Amino acid sequence: MVRETSLSPDDFIYPLFVTYGKNIHREIKSMPGCFQESVDKIVKHAKEVYSLGIPAVILFGIPEHKDETGSGAYDPHGVVQKAIKAIKDKAPELYVITDVCMCEYTSHGHCGILEKGGVKNDATLELLAREAVSHARAGADMAAPSDMMDGRVKAIRIALDSEGFSEMPIMSYAAKYASAFYGPFREAAESTPKFGDRRSYQMDPANRREALKEVALDIGEGADIVMVKPALAYLDIISDVRNAFNVPVAAYNVSGEYSLIKAGAKLGWIDEKRVMMEVLTSIKRAGADLILTYFAKDAAKILNK
Ligand code: PBG
């Protein structure tokens, strides 16, 4: 009766990794319980997610071919575009969000176009806008740009509006840190940069005030929901953003946060279910309205009991 924070399956967004081919359901080694799946398998999985009371998924693509400009990202017949159509066809109530970024599609693994070994911010914006529009055309419900290029929310907003998708919301990865907690995801999405790192566009983990600046910029450009990422080592940021702005706040409980708990449980050192629920509760308590988490299905099963 006096509990201040409660979790519900409808707080969750479940990430799915879609790959090319047929009948593929490949477990990601560093993320037990998570899979790379072909479109046919993703559809079944999406239905299961919805049946657990989880309202939304976010899609990440692993294309068959990667190139310098990440053309698989805005290919109308790309893996994500196909998956969106298939899911909206078979599970229309499920809300489909797409990760809008280049790193899964570029041969060098960076989140933008390269010039002289560095990522070119402004040239990347046009490609991100094309990617978002192609997701919208395939039937996506919301675009979630995760690249951290300056000005991308505005570029995507303008492109969506001019292509007839003015009602499509944008959830911006607004305060995204250059974090080592993304390690397992990069195995899952096959998106590890071939050289260097992402520190020229992602944030320094030591900075707190800068997060508020980044979030304010994205809201000014038209972001409808803002995200803090990772979640657990950044609860102070989630709380700051919640207190400073009146838009919904999402938090990404990232791959490394998931894998640590899975590994600890496998070794028998921690109680997986209790630690999982404690972590998710803490993210909500800090101020997140929405939680992107690989634990969504496991937690929903407990909450539904
Ligand atoms: C793409 C992207 C990343 C994640 C989500 N979108 C990786 C990165 O920035 O390297 C990480 C998600 C996770 O670790 O679970 N830019």
XYZ file of C-alpha atoms and ligand atoms in Angstrom:
321
model
C 0.000 0.000 0.000
C 2.828 2.389 0.722
C 5.219 1.191 -1.936
C 6.337 4.163 -4.024
C 7.472 2.425 -7.185
C 5.840 -0.384 -9.074
C 6.882 -2.128 -12.252
C 4.544 -3.323 -14.929
C 5.145 -5.159 -18.217
C 3.911 -2.074 -20.021
C 6.963 -0.160 -18.823
C 9.128 -2.325 -21.041
C 10.485 -2.174 -24.579
C 12.075 -5.424 -25.753
C 15.060 -5.324 -28.167
C 15.077 -7.775 -31.086
C 17.976 -8.533 -33.447
C 16.902 -9.311 -36.982
C 19.239 -10.976 -39.437
C 19.072 -12.198 -43.041
C 18.274 -15.745 -44.124
C 15.510 -18.118 -43.093
C 14.816 -20.214 -40.049
C 17.660 -18.597 -38.100
C 17.509 -18.476 -34.329
C 21.098 -18.072 -33.138
C 21.796 -17.440 -29.477
C 24.166 -14.546 -28.744
C 26.972 -16.083 -26.695
C 27.519 -13.180 -24.339
C 23.767 -12.580 -23.938
C 22.161 -15.896 -22.963
C 18.453 -15.898 -23.797
C 18.856 -13.323 -26.608
C 19.004 -14.261 -30.273
C 19.800 -13.120 -33.772
C 16.728 -14.156 -35.730
C 15.564 -14.155 -39.322
C 12.308 -12.403 -40.200
C 10.187 -15.592 -40.006
C 11.424 -16.281 -36.454
C 11.183 -12.649 -35.343
C 7.467 -12.600 -36.078
C 6.800 -15.519 -33.739
C 8.992 -13.940 -31.122
C 7.201 -10.615 -31.462
C 3.855 -12.299 -30.861
C 5.198 -13.955 -27.731
C 6.460 -10.568 -26.476
C 3.040 -9.004 -27.000
C 1.255 -11.901 -25.329
C 3.266 -11.186 -22.173
C 1.818 -7.680 -21.979
C 4.922 -5.925 -23.297
C 3.642 -3.191 -25.625
C 6.709 -2.469 -27.737
C 9.830 -3.855 -29.380
C 12.872 -2.062 -30.763
C 14.486 -3.567 -33.846
C 18.190 -3.792 -34.646
C 19.348 -5.096 -38.019
C 22.256 -7.273 -39.075
C 22.449 -6.852 -42.865
C 23.856 -9.384 -45.309
C 26.312 -6.857 -46.753
C 28.016 -3.905 -45.118
C 29.627 -1.028 -46.979
C 31.275 2.341 -46.394
C 28.006 4.262 -46.399
C 25.847 1.688 -44.647
C 23.413 1.391 -47.546
C 21.655 -1.578 -45.906
C 20.273 0.910 -43.385
C 17.970 2.609 -45.901
C 17.425 -0.266 -48.322
C 13.638 -0.631 -48.780
C 14.231 -4.411 -48.810
C 16.645 -4.386 -45.880
C 16.303 -6.769 -42.940
C 14.687 -4.262 -40.610
C 12.265 -2.991 -43.268
C 11.179 -6.591 -43.945
C 10.836 -7.338 -40.251
C 8.694 -4.245 -39.645
C 6.282 -5.254 -42.400
C 6.082 -8.845 -41.209
C 5.483 -7.884 -37.581
C 2.895 -5.218 -38.384
C 1.142 -7.773 -40.584
C 0.988 -10.571 -38.004
C 0.968 -8.621 -34.729
C -0.463 -5.195 -35.614
C -1.054 -4.169 -31.990
C 2.612 -4.495 -31.118
C 4.316 -1.104 -31.218
C 7.383 -1.261 -33.448
C 10.262 1.101 -32.727
C 13.403 1.074 -34.871
C 16.939 1.904 -33.892
C 18.132 4.473 -36.412
C 21.914 4.253 -36.704
C 24.622 3.425 -39.207
C 27.000 1.283 -37.149
C 25.279 -2.018 -37.867
C 25.445 -1.316 -41.611
C 28.860 0.240 -42.188
C 31.898 -1.890 -43.030
C 33.985 0.129 -40.545
C 31.426 -0.135 -37.740
C 31.185 3.582 -37.007
C 27.854 5.365 -36.609
C 28.441 7.708 -39.544
C 30.295 8.456 -42.749
C 34.061 8.600 -42.516
C 36.400 11.240 -43.829
C 40.105 11.303 -42.998
C 39.549 8.597 -40.411
C 36.953 10.603 -38.521
C 33.152 10.508 -38.518
C 31.614 13.312 -40.553
C 28.676 14.655 -38.595
C 26.688 16.632 -41.147
C 27.082 14.215 -44.059
C 25.729 11.479 -41.799
C 22.499 13.366 -41.070
C 21.145 12.848 -44.568
C 21.649 9.085 -44.344
C 20.000 8.890 -40.941
C 17.008 10.796 -42.313
C 16.785 8.365 -45.227
C 16.971 5.419 -42.854
C 14.174 6.788 -40.648
C 11.953 7.484 -43.659
C 12.504 3.970 -45.013
C 11.479 2.526 -41.639
C 8.400 4.738 -41.632
C 7.454 3.595 -45.133
C 7.743 -0.017 -44.003
C 5.261 0.741 -41.208
C 7.369 1.509 -38.140
C 5.587 3.324 -35.300
C 8.518 5.298 -33.876
C 12.102 6.150 -34.813
C 14.864 5.986 -32.230
C 18.106 7.611 -33.430
C 21.024 6.223 -31.428
C 24.057 7.626 -33.209
C 24.545 10.847 -31.180
C 25.365 13.014 -34.238
C 24.534 16.680 -33.580
C 21.386 17.832 -35.325
C 20.011 14.414 -36.236
C 16.676 14.775 -34.457
C 15.914 17.889 -36.479
C 17.072 16.293 -39.738
C 14.915 13.221 -39.118
C 11.905 15.309 -38.034
C 12.053 17.427 -41.191
C 12.449 14.360 -43.429
C 9.575 12.479 -41.771
C 7.293 15.522 -41.976
C 8.022 16.127 -45.626
C 7.398 12.476 -46.502
C 3.981 12.420 -44.845
C 4.966 10.972 -41.471
C 4.410 14.046 -39.344
C 2.626 11.971 -36.683
C 5.495 9.568 -36.185
C 7.235 10.246 -32.869
C 10.967 10.298 -32.253
C 12.577 8.750 -29.211
C 16.057 10.163 -29.083
C 19.021 8.465 -27.464
C 19.728 11.922 -26.051
C 22.269 11.248 -23.319
C 24.260 8.323 -24.585
C 27.607 7.673 -22.987
C 30.708 6.126 -24.564
C 30.317 3.073 -22.364
C 32.084 -0.263 -21.997
C 28.699 -1.717 -21.059
C 27.834 -1.996 -24.792
C 30.379 -4.795 -25.304
C 27.964 -7.743 -25.632
C 25.601 -5.742 -27.885
C 28.390 -5.199 -30.359
C 28.751 -8.976 -30.620
C 24.964 -9.249 -31.037
C 24.717 -6.564 -33.715
C 28.166 -7.254 -35.207
C 28.868 -3.538 -34.925
C 32.227 -3.220 -33.173
C 34.175 -0.327 -34.734
C 37.080 -1.673 -36.811
C 39.363 1.073 -35.466
C 39.190 3.714 -32.786
C 36.130 4.175 -30.588
C 32.946 6.214 -30.386
C 34.211 8.904 -28.042
C 34.084 11.644 -30.650
C 30.284 11.407 -30.726
C 29.204 9.642 -27.512
C 29.475 11.295 -24.093
C 32.205 11.140 -21.463
C 30.976 9.023 -18.505
C 32.383 11.649 -16.168
C 29.970 14.359 -17.348
C 26.637 15.049 -15.690
C 25.691 18.624 -16.629
C 26.483 17.946 -20.268
C 23.655 15.379 -20.322
C 21.131 18.132 -19.593
C 22.557 20.173 -22.434
C 22.298 17.250 -24.861
C 18.736 16.477 -23.783
C 17.654 20.120 -24.111
C 19.065 20.267 -27.637
C 17.180 17.135 -28.689
C 13.888 18.330 -27.211
C 14.392 21.647 -28.993
C 14.850 19.765 -32.261
C 11.627 17.831 -31.771
C 12.357 14.719 -29.699
C 9.144 13.356 -28.149
C 10.837 10.953 -25.732
C 14.410 11.255 -24.475
C 16.612 8.383 -23.453
C 19.475 7.964 -21.031
C 21.883 5.141 -21.785
C 23.247 3.037 -20.109
C 20.906 2.958 -17.119
C 22.458 1.427 -14.041
C 25.690 3.403 -13.830
C 23.730 6.557 -14.798
C 20.786 6.638 -12.385
C 21.771 10.171 -11.373
C 21.413 11.257 -14.999
C 17.979 9.632 -15.286
C 16.917 11.473 -12.158
C 18.322 14.814 -13.365
C 16.590 14.490 -16.738
C 13.301 13.491 -15.097
C 13.434 16.566 -12.861
C 14.511 19.024 -15.540
C 12.128 18.164 -18.400
C 8.481 17.310 -18.878
C 8.774 14.727 -21.618
C 8.713 10.962 -21.119
C 12.109 9.608 -20.120
C 13.357 6.237 -21.326
C 16.350 4.378 -19.948
C 18.303 1.657 -21.717
C 19.281 -1.204 -19.426
C 22.053 -2.194 -21.833
C 23.655 -5.457 -22.857
C 26.533 -5.366 -20.367
C 24.122 -4.778 -17.492
C 22.171 -7.823 -18.638
C 25.188 -10.059 -19.230
C 26.724 -9.331 -15.821
C 23.600 -10.531 -14.061
C 23.304 -13.586 -16.312
C 26.953 -14.468 -15.694
C 26.724 -13.951 -11.944
C 23.653 -16.166 -11.816
C 25.300 -18.869 -13.918
C 28.175 -18.969 -11.450
C 25.651 -19.287 -8.636
C 26.863 -16.085 -7.002
C 23.667 -14.067 -7.124
C 19.925 -14.642 -7.202
C 19.116 -13.727 -10.807
C 15.409 -13.017 -10.435
C 15.743 -10.861 -7.361
C 18.693 -8.894 -8.714
C 16.878 -8.356 -12.024
C 13.741 -7.015 -10.319
C 15.811 -4.819 -7.991
C 17.725 -3.300 -10.896
C 14.594 -2.641 -12.966
C 12.842 -1.127 -9.948
C 15.815 1.155 -9.310
C 15.712 2.432 -12.902
C 12.014 3.213 -12.572
C 12.545 4.768 -9.128
C 15.240 7.036 -10.560
C 12.624 8.459 -12.912
C 12.407 6.373 -16.071
C 8.934 6.050 -17.588
C 10.069 3.426 -20.072
C 12.788 0.802 -19.791
C 14.456 -0.824 -22.766
C 15.610 -4.154 -21.412
C 16.631 -7.653 -22.461
C 14.973 -8.758 -19.203
C 11.529 -7.612 -20.388
C 10.143 -11.113 -20.965
C 11.614 -12.622 -17.775
C 10.372 -9.711 -15.675
C 6.929 -9.699 -17.318
C 6.523 -13.400 -16.486
C 7.147 -12.636 -12.823
C 4.915 -9.544 -12.813
C 2.081 -11.400 -14.546
C 1.938 -14.084 -11.824
C 23.936 1.666 -31.921
C 23.538 1.172 -30.587
C 24.341 0.614 -29.562
C 23.440 0.176 -28.579
C 22.159 0.518 -29.002
N 22.242 1.150 -30.222
C 25.776 0.343 -29.474
C 26.804 1.357 -29.546
O 26.583 2.564 -29.467
O 27.931 0.902 -29.707
C 23.843 -0.528 -27.299
C 22.775 -1.361 -26.679
C 23.269 -2.318 -25.645
O 24.450 -2.367 -25.260
O 22.428 -3.090 -25.181
N 24.682 2.805 -31.987
